[in-house]
mmCIF file with all atom_site columns, C-alpha atoms and ligand atoms in Angstrom:
data_model
loop_
_atom_site.group_PDB
_atom_site.id
_atom_site.type_symbol
_atom_site.label_atom_id
_atom_site.label_alt_id
_atom_site.label_comp_id
_atom_site.label_asym_id
_atom_site.label_entity_id
_atom_site.label_seq_id
_atom_site.pdbx_PDB_ins_code
_atom_site.Cartn_x
_atom_site.Cartn_y
_atom_site.Cartn_z
_atom_site.occupancy
_atom_site.B_iso_or_equiv
_atom_site.pdbx_formal_charge
_atom_site.auth_seq_id
_atom_site.auth_comp_id
_atom_site.auth_asym_id
_atom_site.auth_atom_id
_atom_site.pdbx_PDB_model_num
ATOM   1   C CA  . UNK A 1 1   ? 95.943  62.708  120.873 1.00 88.00 ? 1   UNK A CA  1
ATOM   2   C CA  . UNK A 1 2   ? 96.969  66.270  121.682 1.00 93.00 ? 2   UNK A CA  1
ATOM   3   C CA  . UNK A 1 3   ? 96.652  69.131  119.197 1.00 96.00 ? 3   UNK A CA  1
ATOM   4   C CA  . UNK A 1 4   ? 97.894  72.697  119.441 1.00 97.00 ? 4   UNK A CA  1
ATOM   5   C CA  . UNK A 1 5   ? 94.959  75.089  118.971 1.00 97.00 ? 5   UNK A CA  1
ATOM   6   C CA  . UNK A 1 6   ? 96.397  78.052  117.060 1.00 96.00 ? 6   UNK A CA  1
ATOM   7   C CA  . UNK A 1 7   ? 94.329  80.903  118.465 1.00 95.00 ? 7   UNK A CA  1
ATOM   8   C CA  . UNK A 1 8   ? 94.712  83.888  120.766 1.00 93.00 ? 8   UNK A CA  1
ATOM   9   C CA  . UNK A 1 9   ? 90.959  84.046  121.398 1.00 94.00 ? 9   UNK A CA  1
ATOM   10  C CA  . UNK A 1 10  ? 90.205  82.644  124.873 1.00 95.00 ? 10  UNK A CA  1
ATOM   11  C CA  . UNK A 1 11  ? 86.465  82.491  124.126 1.00 95.00 ? 11  UNK A CA  1
ATOM   12  C CA  . UNK A 1 12  ? 87.056  80.103  121.235 1.00 96.00 ? 12  UNK A CA  1
ATOM   13  C CA  . UNK A 1 13  ? 89.184  77.946  123.556 1.00 95.00 ? 13  UNK A CA  1
ATOM   14  C CA  . UNK A 1 14  ? 86.408  77.804  126.183 1.00 95.00 ? 14  UNK A CA  1
ATOM   15  C CA  . UNK A 1 15  ? 83.781  76.801  123.619 1.00 95.00 ? 15  UNK A CA  1
ATOM   16  C CA  . UNK A 1 16  ? 85.939  74.141  122.005 1.00 95.00 ? 16  UNK A CA  1
ATOM   17  C CA  . UNK A 1 17  ? 87.152  72.678  125.318 1.00 94.00 ? 17  UNK A CA  1
ATOM   18  C CA  . UNK A 1 18  ? 83.528  72.357  126.444 1.00 92.00 ? 18  UNK A CA  1
ATOM   19  C CA  . UNK A 1 19  ? 82.854  70.006  123.507 1.00 91.00 ? 19  UNK A CA  1
ATOM   20  C CA  . UNK A 1 20  ? 85.974  67.888  123.445 1.00 89.00 ? 20  UNK A CA  1
ATOM   21  C CA  . UNK A 1 21  ? 85.133  65.261  126.053 1.00 79.00 ? 21  UNK A CA  1
ATOM   22  C CA  . UNK A 1 22  ? 87.811  62.578  125.897 1.00 80.00 ? 22  UNK A CA  1
ATOM   23  C CA  . UNK A 1 23  ? 88.099  62.584  122.099 1.00 77.00 ? 23  UNK A CA  1
ATOM   24  C CA  . UNK A 1 24  ? 91.387  64.505  122.130 1.00 86.00 ? 24  UNK A CA  1
ATOM   25  C CA  . UNK A 1 25  ? 92.987  67.295  124.119 1.00 92.00 ? 25  UNK A CA  1
ATOM   26  C CA  . UNK A 1 26  ? 94.246  70.697  123.105 1.00 95.00 ? 26  UNK A CA  1
ATOM   27  C CA  . UNK A 1 27  ? 96.989  72.978  124.234 1.00 95.00 ? 27  UNK A CA  1
ATOM   28  C CA  . UNK A 1 28  ? 96.622  76.656  123.541 1.00 95.00 ? 28  UNK A CA  1
ATOM   29  C CA  . UNK A 1 29  ? 99.313  78.965  122.178 1.00 95.00 ? 29  UNK A CA  1
ATOM   30  C CA  . UNK A 1 30  ? 99.598  80.520  125.623 1.00 93.00 ? 30  UNK A CA  1
ATOM   31  C CA  . UNK A 1 31  ? 100.110 77.085  127.209 1.00 93.00 ? 31  UNK A CA  1
ATOM   32  C CA  . UNK A 1 32  ? 102.697 76.271  124.527 1.00 92.00 ? 32  UNK A CA  1
ATOM   33  C CA  . UNK A 1 33  ? 104.556 79.495  125.424 1.00 93.00 ? 33  UNK A CA  1
ATOM   34  C CA  . UNK A 1 34  ? 103.901 81.049  122.010 1.00 95.00 ? 34  UNK A CA  1
ATOM   35  C CA  . UNK A 1 35  ? 103.107 84.749  121.986 1.00 95.00 ? 35  UNK A CA  1
ATOM   36  C CA  . UNK A 1 36  ? 102.526 85.969  118.446 1.00 93.00 ? 36  UNK A CA  1
ATOM   37  C CA  . UNK A 1 37  ? 99.774  87.807  116.668 1.00 89.00 ? 37  UNK A CA  1
ATOM   38  C CA  . UNK A 1 38  ? 99.061  85.328  113.896 1.00 88.00 ? 38  UNK A CA  1
ATOM   39  C CA  . UNK A 1 39  ? 98.671  87.051  110.525 1.00 85.00 ? 39  UNK A CA  1
ATOM   40  C CA  . UNK A 1 40  ? 95.326  87.000  108.687 1.00 89.00 ? 40  UNK A CA  1
ATOM   41  C CA  . UNK A 1 41  ? 96.351  88.587  105.373 1.00 91.00 ? 41  UNK A CA  1
ATOM   42  C CA  . UNK A 1 42  ? 93.955  86.824  102.978 1.00 96.00 ? 42  UNK A CA  1
ATOM   43  C CA  . UNK A 1 43  ? 90.472  87.610  101.709 1.00 96.00 ? 43  UNK A CA  1
ATOM   44  C CA  . UNK A 1 44  ? 88.827  84.269  102.508 1.00 98.00 ? 44  UNK A CA  1
ATOM   45  C CA  . UNK A 1 45  ? 88.211  82.445  105.792 1.00 98.00 ? 45  UNK A CA  1
ATOM   46  C CA  . UNK A 1 46  ? 89.707  79.310  104.207 1.00 98.00 ? 46  UNK A CA  1
ATOM   47  C CA  . UNK A 1 47  ? 93.032  80.961  103.369 1.00 98.00 ? 47  UNK A CA  1
ATOM   48  C CA  . UNK A 1 48  ? 93.314  82.745  106.717 1.00 97.00 ? 48  UNK A CA  1
ATOM   49  C CA  . UNK A 1 49  ? 92.594  79.537  108.633 1.00 98.00 ? 49  UNK A CA  1
ATOM   50  C CA  . UNK A 1 50  ? 95.306  77.759  106.605 1.00 98.00 ? 50  UNK A CA  1
ATOM   51  C CA  . UNK A 1 51  ? 97.738  80.621  107.242 1.00 97.00 ? 51  UNK A CA  1
ATOM   52  C CA  . UNK A 1 52  ? 97.240  80.376  111.016 1.00 97.00 ? 52  UNK A CA  1
ATOM   53  C CA  . UNK A 1 53  ? 97.641  76.586  111.231 1.00 97.00 ? 53  UNK A CA  1
ATOM   54  C CA  . UNK A 1 54  ? 100.627 76.613  108.842 1.00 97.00 ? 54  UNK A CA  1
ATOM   55  C CA  . UNK A 1 55  ? 102.483 79.282  110.825 1.00 97.00 ? 55  UNK A CA  1
ATOM   56  C CA  . UNK A 1 56  ? 102.063 77.316  114.044 1.00 97.00 ? 56  UNK A CA  1
ATOM   57  C CA  . UNK A 1 57  ? 102.934 73.988  112.404 1.00 97.00 ? 57  UNK A CA  1
ATOM   58  C CA  . UNK A 1 58  ? 106.151 75.509  111.062 1.00 96.00 ? 58  UNK A CA  1
ATOM   59  C CA  . UNK A 1 59  ? 106.995 76.932  114.498 1.00 95.00 ? 59  UNK A CA  1
ATOM   60  C CA  . UNK A 1 60  ? 106.220 73.821  116.555 1.00 95.00 ? 60  UNK A CA  1
ATOM   61  C CA  . UNK A 1 61  ? 106.335 70.834  114.181 1.00 96.00 ? 61  UNK A CA  1
ATOM   62  C CA  . UNK A 1 62  ? 103.290 69.587  116.088 1.00 96.00 ? 62  UNK A CA  1
ATOM   63  C CA  . UNK A 1 63  ? 99.863  68.547  114.828 1.00 97.00 ? 63  UNK A CA  1
ATOM   64  C CA  . UNK A 1 64  ? 97.644  71.588  115.176 1.00 97.00 ? 64  UNK A CA  1
ATOM   65  C CA  . UNK A 1 65  ? 94.498  73.340  114.062 1.00 98.00 ? 65  UNK A CA  1
ATOM   66  C CA  . UNK A 1 66  ? 93.171  76.861  113.768 1.00 97.00 ? 66  UNK A CA  1
ATOM   67  C CA  . UNK A 1 67  ? 89.834  78.329  112.877 1.00 97.00 ? 67  UNK A CA  1
ATOM   68  C CA  . UNK A 1 68  ? 88.685  81.493  111.155 1.00 98.00 ? 68  UNK A CA  1
ATOM   69  C CA  . UNK A 1 69  ? 85.123  82.695  111.653 1.00 98.00 ? 69  UNK A CA  1
ATOM   70  C CA  . UNK A 1 70  ? 83.064  85.377  109.940 1.00 98.00 ? 70  UNK A CA  1
ATOM   71  C CA  . UNK A 1 71  ? 79.595  86.842  110.314 1.00 98.00 ? 71  UNK A CA  1
ATOM   72  C CA  . UNK A 1 72  ? 78.125  87.056  106.795 1.00 98.00 ? 72  UNK A CA  1
ATOM   73  C CA  . UNK A 1 73  ? 75.062  89.337  106.489 1.00 98.00 ? 73  UNK A CA  1
ATOM   74  C CA  . UNK A 1 74  ? 72.905  88.989  103.373 1.00 98.00 ? 74  UNK A CA  1
ATOM   75  C CA  . UNK A 1 75  ? 71.838  92.661  103.162 1.00 98.00 ? 75  UNK A CA  1
ATOM   76  C CA  . UNK A 1 76  ? 75.498  93.738  103.433 1.00 98.00 ? 76  UNK A CA  1
ATOM   77  C CA  . UNK A 1 77  ? 76.589  91.411  100.603 1.00 98.00 ? 77  UNK A CA  1
ATOM   78  C CA  . UNK A 1 78  ? 78.339  89.079  103.041 1.00 98.00 ? 78  UNK A CA  1
ATOM   79  C CA  . UNK A 1 79  ? 80.054  91.757  105.170 1.00 98.00 ? 79  UNK A CA  1
ATOM   80  C CA  . UNK A 1 80  ? 81.658  91.877  107.675 1.00 98.00 ? 80  UNK A CA  1
ATOM   81  C CA  . UNK A 1 81  ? 82.752  88.368  106.593 1.00 98.00 ? 81  UNK A CA  1
ATOM   82  C CA  . UNK A 1 82  ? 86.486  87.861  106.639 1.00 98.00 ? 82  UNK A CA  1
ATOM   83  C CA  . UNK A 1 83  ? 86.857  91.337  108.205 1.00 97.00 ? 83  UNK A CA  1
ATOM   84  C CA  . UNK A 1 84  ? 84.659  90.434  111.207 1.00 98.00 ? 84  UNK A CA  1
ATOM   85  C CA  . UNK A 1 85  ? 87.354  90.966  113.848 1.00 96.00 ? 85  UNK A CA  1
ATOM   86  C CA  . UNK A 1 86  ? 88.462  94.328  112.367 1.00 96.00 ? 86  UNK A CA  1
ATOM   87  C CA  . UNK A 1 87  ? 85.180  95.690  110.981 1.00 98.00 ? 87  UNK A CA  1
ATOM   88  C CA  . UNK A 1 88  ? 85.394  98.925  112.979 1.00 98.00 ? 88  UNK A CA  1
ATOM   89  C CA  . UNK A 1 89  ? 89.179  99.209  112.929 1.00 96.00 ? 89  UNK A CA  1
ATOM   90  C CA  . UNK A 1 90  ? 92.452  97.535  113.778 1.00 93.00 ? 90  UNK A CA  1
ATOM   91  C CA  . UNK A 1 91  ? 91.792  97.783  117.539 1.00 95.00 ? 91  UNK A CA  1
ATOM   92  C CA  . UNK A 1 92  ? 89.439  94.801  117.005 1.00 95.00 ? 92  UNK A CA  1
ATOM   93  C CA  . UNK A 1 93  ? 86.820  96.031  119.504 1.00 97.00 ? 93  UNK A CA  1
ATOM   94  C CA  . UNK A 1 94  ? 83.678  93.879  119.539 1.00 98.00 ? 94  UNK A CA  1
ATOM   95  C CA  . UNK A 1 95  ? 81.461  96.673  120.794 1.00 98.00 ? 95  UNK A CA  1
ATOM   96  C CA  . UNK A 1 96  ? 82.572  99.025  118.004 1.00 98.00 ? 96  UNK A CA  1
ATOM   97  C CA  . UNK A 1 97  ? 82.071  96.259  115.430 1.00 98.00 ? 97  UNK A CA  1
ATOM   98  C CA  . UNK A 1 98  ? 78.486  95.753  116.647 1.00 98.00 ? 98  UNK A CA  1
ATOM   99  C CA  . UNK A 1 99  ? 77.818  99.490  116.535 1.00 98.00 ? 99  UNK A CA  1
ATOM   100 C CA  . UNK A 1 100 ? 78.936  99.598  112.904 1.00 98.00 ? 100 UNK A CA  1
ATOM   101 C CA  . UNK A 1 101 ? 76.771  96.609  111.938 1.00 98.00 ? 101 UNK A CA  1
ATOM   102 C CA  . UNK A 1 102 ? 73.691  98.028  113.704 1.00 98.00 ? 102 UNK A CA  1
ATOM   103 C CA  . UNK A 1 103 ? 74.246  101.345 111.946 1.00 98.00 ? 103 UNK A CA  1
ATOM   104 C CA  . UNK A 1 104 ? 74.575  99.726  108.508 1.00 98.00 ? 104 UNK A CA  1
ATOM   105 C CA  . UNK A 1 105 ? 71.501  97.562  109.176 1.00 98.00 ? 105 UNK A CA  1
ATOM   106 C CA  . UNK A 1 106 ? 69.389  100.503 110.369 1.00 98.00 ? 106 UNK A CA  1
ATOM   107 C CA  . UNK A 1 107 ? 65.965  100.311 108.680 1.00 97.00 ? 107 UNK A CA  1
ATOM   108 C CA  . UNK A 1 108 ? 66.918  97.142  106.797 1.00 98.00 ? 108 UNK A CA  1
ATOM   109 C CA  . UNK A 1 109 ? 64.100  94.592  106.620 1.00 97.00 ? 109 UNK A CA  1
ATOM   110 C CA  . UNK A 1 110 ? 66.156  91.650  105.407 1.00 98.00 ? 110 UNK A CA  1
ATOM   111 C CA  . UNK A 1 111 ? 68.056  90.701  108.566 1.00 98.00 ? 111 UNK A CA  1
ATOM   112 C CA  . UNK A 1 112 ? 69.198  87.232  107.500 1.00 98.00 ? 112 UNK A CA  1
ATOM   113 C CA  . UNK A 1 113 ? 72.798  86.321  108.242 1.00 98.00 ? 113 UNK A CA  1
ATOM   114 C CA  . UNK A 1 114 ? 74.984  83.394  109.157 1.00 98.00 ? 114 UNK A CA  1
ATOM   115 C CA  . UNK A 1 115 ? 78.169  82.681  111.023 1.00 98.00 ? 115 UNK A CA  1
ATOM   116 C CA  . UNK A 1 116 ? 80.653  80.514  109.162 1.00 98.00 ? 116 UNK A CA  1
ATOM   117 C CA  . UNK A 1 117 ? 83.631  78.766  110.783 1.00 98.00 ? 117 UNK A CA  1
ATOM   118 C CA  . UNK A 1 118 ? 86.434  77.148  108.813 1.00 98.00 ? 118 UNK A CA  1
ATOM   119 C CA  . UNK A 1 119 ? 88.729  74.855  110.796 1.00 98.00 ? 119 UNK A CA  1
ATOM   120 C CA  . UNK A 1 120 ? 92.146  74.106  109.289 1.00 98.00 ? 120 UNK A CA  1
ATOM   121 C CA  . UNK A 1 121 ? 93.780  70.968  110.692 1.00 98.00 ? 121 UNK A CA  1
ATOM   122 C CA  . UNK A 1 122 ? 97.379  70.034  109.987 1.00 98.00 ? 122 UNK A CA  1
ATOM   123 C CA  . UNK A 1 123 ? 97.899  66.364  110.772 1.00 97.00 ? 123 UNK A CA  1
ATOM   124 C CA  . UNK A 1 124 ? 101.265 64.784  110.001 1.00 95.00 ? 124 UNK A CA  1
ATOM   125 C CA  . UNK A 1 125 ? 102.057 67.630  107.593 1.00 96.00 ? 125 UNK A CA  1
ATOM   126 C CA  . UNK A 1 126 ? 98.820  67.426  105.575 1.00 97.00 ? 126 UNK A CA  1
ATOM   127 C CA  . UNK A 1 127 ? 96.035  70.030  105.694 1.00 98.00 ? 127 UNK A CA  1
ATOM   128 C CA  . UNK A 1 128 ? 92.305  69.268  106.056 1.00 98.00 ? 128 UNK A CA  1
ATOM   129 C CA  . UNK A 1 129 ? 89.411  71.757  106.343 1.00 98.00 ? 129 UNK A CA  1
ATOM   130 C CA  . UNK A 1 130 ? 86.000  71.516  108.026 1.00 98.00 ? 130 UNK A CA  1
ATOM   131 C CA  . UNK A 1 131 ? 83.215  74.109  107.755 1.00 98.00 ? 131 UNK A CA  1
ATOM   132 C CA  . UNK A 1 132 ? 80.290  74.855  110.076 1.00 98.00 ? 132 UNK A CA  1
ATOM   133 C CA  . UNK A 1 133 ? 77.470  77.294  109.289 1.00 98.00 ? 133 UNK A CA  1
ATOM   134 C CA  . UNK A 1 134 ? 74.863  78.731  111.654 1.00 98.00 ? 134 UNK A CA  1
ATOM   135 C CA  . UNK A 1 135 ? 71.996  80.655  109.996 1.00 98.00 ? 135 UNK A CA  1
ATOM   136 C CA  . UNK A 1 136 ? 70.078  83.291  111.930 1.00 98.00 ? 136 UNK A CA  1
ATOM   137 C CA  . UNK A 1 137 ? 68.978  86.909  112.106 1.00 98.00 ? 137 UNK A CA  1
ATOM   138 C CA  . UNK A 1 138 ? 70.507  90.216  113.170 1.00 98.00 ? 138 UNK A CA  1
ATOM   139 C CA  . UNK A 1 139 ? 68.682  92.009  116.007 1.00 98.00 ? 139 UNK A CA  1
ATOM   140 C CA  . UNK A 1 140 ? 68.015  95.763  115.979 1.00 98.00 ? 140 UNK A CA  1
ATOM   141 C CA  . UNK A 1 141 ? 69.665  96.166  119.392 1.00 98.00 ? 141 UNK A CA  1
ATOM   142 C CA  . UNK A 1 142 ? 71.996  94.271  121.748 1.00 98.00 ? 142 UNK A CA  1
ATOM   143 C CA  . UNK A 1 143 ? 70.656  91.512  124.029 1.00 98.00 ? 143 UNK A CA  1
ATOM   144 C CA  . UNK A 1 144 ? 72.435  89.513  126.759 1.00 98.00 ? 144 UNK A CA  1
ATOM   145 C CA  . UNK A 1 145 ? 75.829  89.675  128.433 1.00 98.00 ? 145 UNK A CA  1
ATOM   146 C CA  . UNK A 1 146 ? 77.380  86.270  127.721 1.00 98.00 ? 146 UNK A CA  1
ATOM   147 C CA  . UNK A 1 147 ? 79.528  85.054  124.847 1.00 97.00 ? 147 UNK A CA  1
ATOM   148 C CA  . UNK A 1 148 ? 81.738  87.344  122.778 1.00 98.00 ? 148 UNK A CA  1
ATOM   149 C CA  . UNK A 1 149 ? 82.031  89.197  119.481 1.00 98.00 ? 149 UNK A CA  1
ATOM   150 C CA  . UNK A 1 150 ? 78.706  89.631  117.695 1.00 98.00 ? 150 UNK A CA  1
ATOM   151 C CA  . UNK A 1 151 ? 76.794  87.304  120.079 1.00 98.00 ? 151 UNK A CA  1
ATOM   152 C CA  . UNK A 1 152 ? 74.575  90.135  121.494 1.00 98.00 ? 152 UNK A CA  1
ATOM   153 C CA  . UNK A 1 153 ? 72.995  90.843  118.084 1.00 98.00 ? 153 UNK A CA  1
ATOM   154 C CA  . UNK A 1 154 ? 72.624  87.330  116.619 1.00 98.00 ? 154 UNK A CA  1
ATOM   155 C CA  . UNK A 1 155 ? 69.673  84.943  117.116 1.00 98.00 ? 155 UNK A CA  1
ATOM   156 C CA  . UNK A 1 156 ? 70.166  81.527  115.498 1.00 98.00 ? 156 UNK A CA  1
ATOM   157 C CA  . UNK A 1 157 ? 67.286  79.995  113.557 1.00 98.00 ? 157 UNK A CA  1
ATOM   158 C CA  . UNK A 1 158 ? 65.214  77.780  115.854 1.00 98.00 ? 158 UNK A CA  1
ATOM   159 C CA  . UNK A 1 159 ? 66.066  79.796  118.982 1.00 98.00 ? 159 UNK A CA  1
ATOM   160 C CA  . UNK A 1 160 ? 64.347  82.687  120.708 1.00 97.00 ? 160 UNK A CA  1
ATOM   161 C CA  . UNK A 1 161 ? 67.447  83.911  122.531 1.00 98.00 ? 161 UNK A CA  1
ATOM   162 C CA  . UNK A 1 162 ? 70.459  85.781  121.226 1.00 98.00 ? 162 UNK A CA  1
ATOM   163 C CA  . UNK A 1 163 ? 73.751  83.864  121.511 1.00 98.00 ? 163 UNK A CA  1
ATOM   164 C CA  . UNK A 1 164 ? 74.737  86.314  124.269 1.00 98.00 ? 164 UNK A CA  1
ATOM   165 C CA  . UNK A 1 165 ? 71.729  85.144  126.319 1.00 98.00 ? 165 UNK A CA  1
ATOM   166 C CA  . UNK A 1 166 ? 72.840  81.483  126.168 1.00 98.00 ? 166 UNK A CA  1
ATOM   167 C CA  . UNK A 1 167 ? 75.399  79.608  128.204 1.00 97.00 ? 167 UNK A CA  1
ATOM   168 C CA  . UNK A 1 168 ? 78.076  77.759  126.234 1.00 97.00 ? 168 UNK A CA  1
ATOM   169 C CA  . UNK A 1 169 ? 76.264  74.394  126.216 1.00 96.00 ? 169 UNK A CA  1
ATOM   170 C CA  . UNK A 1 170 ? 73.160  75.986  124.727 1.00 98.00 ? 170 UNK A CA  1
ATOM   171 C CA  . UNK A 1 171 ? 75.146  77.977  122.130 1.00 98.00 ? 171 UNK A CA  1
ATOM   172 C CA  . UNK A 1 172 ? 76.884  74.730  121.133 1.00 97.00 ? 172 UNK A CA  1
ATOM   173 C CA  . UNK A 1 173 ? 73.512  73.247  120.113 1.00 98.00 ? 173 UNK A CA  1
ATOM   174 C CA  . UNK A 1 174 ? 73.339  75.776  117.275 1.00 98.00 ? 174 UNK A CA  1
ATOM   175 C CA  . UNK A 1 175 ? 76.768  77.178  116.645 1.00 98.00 ? 175 UNK A CA  1
ATOM   176 C CA  . UNK A 1 176 ? 78.933  77.261  113.538 1.00 98.00 ? 176 UNK A CA  1
ATOM   177 C CA  . UNK A 1 177 ? 81.989  76.441  115.674 1.00 98.00 ? 177 UNK A CA  1
ATOM   178 C CA  . UNK A 1 178 ? 80.332  73.393  117.257 1.00 97.00 ? 178 UNK A CA  1
ATOM   179 C CA  . UNK A 1 179 ? 79.302  72.086  113.816 1.00 98.00 ? 179 UNK A CA  1
ATOM   180 C CA  . UNK A 1 180 ? 82.800  72.466  112.381 1.00 98.00 ? 180 UNK A CA  1
ATOM   181 C CA  . UNK A 1 181 ? 84.328  70.901  115.498 1.00 97.00 ? 181 UNK A CA  1
ATOM   182 C CA  . UNK A 1 182 ? 81.982  67.925  115.301 1.00 96.00 ? 182 UNK A CA  1
ATOM   183 C CA  . UNK A 1 183 ? 83.331  67.197  111.815 1.00 97.00 ? 183 UNK A CA  1
ATOM   184 C CA  . UNK A 1 184 ? 86.898  67.501  113.088 1.00 96.00 ? 184 UNK A CA  1
ATOM   185 C CA  . UNK A 1 185 ? 86.143  65.038  115.906 1.00 95.00 ? 185 UNK A CA  1
ATOM   186 C CA  . UNK A 1 186 ? 84.588  62.535  113.478 1.00 94.00 ? 186 UNK A CA  1
ATOM   187 C CA  . UNK A 1 187 ? 87.580  62.856  111.162 1.00 95.00 ? 187 UNK A CA  1
ATOM   188 C CA  . UNK A 1 188 ? 90.091  62.321  113.981 1.00 93.00 ? 188 UNK A CA  1
ATOM   189 C CA  . UNK A 1 189 ? 88.206  59.270  115.255 1.00 89.00 ? 189 UNK A CA  1
ATOM   190 C CA  . UNK A 1 190 ? 88.363  57.733  111.771 1.00 89.00 ? 190 UNK A CA  1
ATOM   191 C CA  . UNK A 1 191 ? 92.014  58.715  111.337 1.00 88.00 ? 191 UNK A CA  1
ATOM   192 C CA  . UNK A 1 192 ? 92.830  56.931  114.605 1.00 83.00 ? 192 UNK A CA  1
ATOM   193 C CA  . UNK A 1 193 ? 91.495  53.637  113.232 1.00 86.00 ? 193 UNK A CA  1
ATOM   194 C CA  . UNK A 1 194 ? 93.262  53.611  109.872 1.00 77.00 ? 194 UNK A CA  1
ATOM   195 C CA  . UNK A 1 195 ? 96.733  54.421  108.593 1.00 65.00 ? 195 UNK A CA  1
ATOM   196 C CA  . UNK A 1 196 ? 96.956  57.878  107.001 1.00 57.00 ? 196 UNK A CA  1
ATOM   197 C CA  . UNK A 1 197 ? 97.565  57.942  103.256 1.00 56.00 ? 197 UNK A CA  1
HETATM 198 P P1  . ITT B 2 .   ? 92.215  84.040  116.355 1.00 85.56 ? 201 ITT B P1  1
HETATM 199 O O1  . ITT B 2 .   ? 92.450  84.533  114.956 1.00 85.56 ? 201 ITT B O1  1
HETATM 200 O O2  . ITT B 2 .   ? 93.378  84.242  117.262 1.00 85.56 ? 201 ITT B O2  1
HETATM 201 O O3  . ITT B 2 .   ? 91.671  82.640  116.394 1.00 85.56 ? 201 ITT B O3  1
HETATM 202 P P2  . ITT B 2 .   ? 90.185  86.154  116.408 1.00 85.56 ? 201 ITT B P2  1
HETATM 203 O O4  . ITT B 2 .   ? 89.363  86.725  117.535 1.00 85.56 ? 201 ITT B O4  1
HETATM 204 O O5  . ITT B 2 .   ? 91.060  87.110  115.637 1.00 85.56 ? 201 ITT B O5  1
HETATM 205 O O6  . ITT B 2 .   ? 91.034  84.939  117.009 1.00 85.56 ? 201 ITT B O6  1
HETATM 206 P P3  . ITT B 2 .   ? 88.788  85.524  113.945 1.00 85.56 ? 201 ITT B P3  1
HETATM 207 O O7  . ITT B 2 .   ? 89.915  86.004  113.122 1.00 85.56 ? 201 ITT B O7  1
HETATM 208 O O8  . ITT B 2 .   ? 88.157  84.217  113.591 1.00 85.56 ? 201 ITT B O8  1
HETATM 209 O O9  . ITT B 2 .   ? 89.172  85.389  115.478 1.00 85.56 ? 201 ITT B O9  1
HETATM 210 O O10 . ITT B 2 .   ? 87.765  86.724  113.988 1.00 85.56 ? 201 ITT B O10 1
HETATM 211 C C1  . ITT B 2 .   ? 86.444  86.583  113.927 1.00 85.56 ? 201 ITT B C1  1
HETATM 212 C C2  . ITT B 2 .   ? 85.750  87.647  114.726 1.00 85.56 ? 201 ITT B C2  1
HETATM 213 O O11 . ITT B 2 .   ? 84.360  87.310  114.560 1.00 85.56 ? 201 ITT B O11 1
HETATM 214 C C3  . ITT B 2 .   ? 86.029  87.585  116.225 1.00 85.56 ? 201 ITT B C3  1
HETATM 215 O O12 . ITT B 2 .   ? 86.926  88.553  116.645 1.00 85.56 ? 201 ITT B O12 1
HETATM 216 C C4  . ITT B 2 .   ? 84.652  87.861  116.831 1.00 85.56 ? 201 ITT B C4  1
HETATM 217 O O13 . ITT B 2 .   ? 84.469  89.248  116.956 1.00 85.56 ? 201 ITT B O13 1
HETATM 218 C C5  . ITT B 2 .   ? 83.707  87.324  115.787 1.00 85.56 ? 201 ITT B C5  1
HETATM 219 N N1  . ITT B 2 .   ? 83.271  85.969  116.146 1.00 85.56 ? 201 ITT B N1  1
HETATM 220 C C6  . ITT B 2 .   ? 83.896  84.798  115.906 1.00 85.56 ? 201 ITT B C6  1
HETATM 221 N N2  . ITT B 2 .   ? 83.201  83.774  116.404 1.00 85.56 ? 201 ITT B N2  1
HETATM 222 C C7  . ITT B 2 .   ? 82.114  84.308  116.993 1.00 85.56 ? 201 ITT B C7  1
HETATM 223 C C8  . ITT B 2 .   ? 81.014  83.787  117.699 1.00 85.56 ? 201 ITT B C8  1
HETATM 224 O O14 . ITT B 2 .   ? 80.917  82.474  117.936 1.00 85.56 ? 201 ITT B O14 1
HETATM 225 N N3  . ITT B 2 .   ? 80.103  84.626  118.157 1.00 85.56 ? 201 ITT B N3  1
HETATM 226 C C9  . ITT B 2 .   ? 80.195  85.943  117.932 1.00 85.56 ? 201 ITT B C9  1
HETATM 227 N N4  . ITT B 2 .   ? 81.198  86.538  117.296 1.00 85.56 ? 201 ITT B N4  1
HETATM 228 C C10 . ITT B 2 .   ? 82.149  85.724  116.825 1.00 85.56 ? 201 ITT B C10 1
#
């Protein structure tokens, strides 16, 4: 089975491709010749994920999925959350976003946070959602040069390294995205063995 992955984020594509094996294959928006900035107008990850997959399903008529991810920090009442990509402005610069988070967390003792990924799958016109959560802590300064987004300031529970100090395979052992994708894979395997209702 081939699904269109409705994202413009090449890092997400790399992480997801590294986990797919021969379960199913994906084509990216770029590979499908689609060049649009998909809107994210809603105030929940669930609604934004649905918006992205629906827009691409309407454009292509093909089975597809999207994902929306947020970093939710306890001491900031869940911020940056759904605003994670644009926390420091519409330019969506990861380094500026990290600077803002570190500033707001300055002196804060409670550094608990989690990443949450919501995948929205549209299969034969019907929508399904899968959620993956990765709990961890926010560092007081950046560490590592790998990964993307907030990876330099996030250490998952059970690890000693920041995500930005891990290669993709190691990040996948902990990550929100890997957990959500695993559920998608299980669902698609089951869907392949029975007729869809
Ligand atoms: P698409 O909407 O095109 O998929 P995006 O980059 O805009 O790509 P999101 O709307 O999901 O993605 O934005 C979430 C932001 O959160 C993203 O820009 C990153 O800065 C950050 N982020 C997402 N996943 C992350 C991860 O695994 N590690 C670190 N930061 C992450």
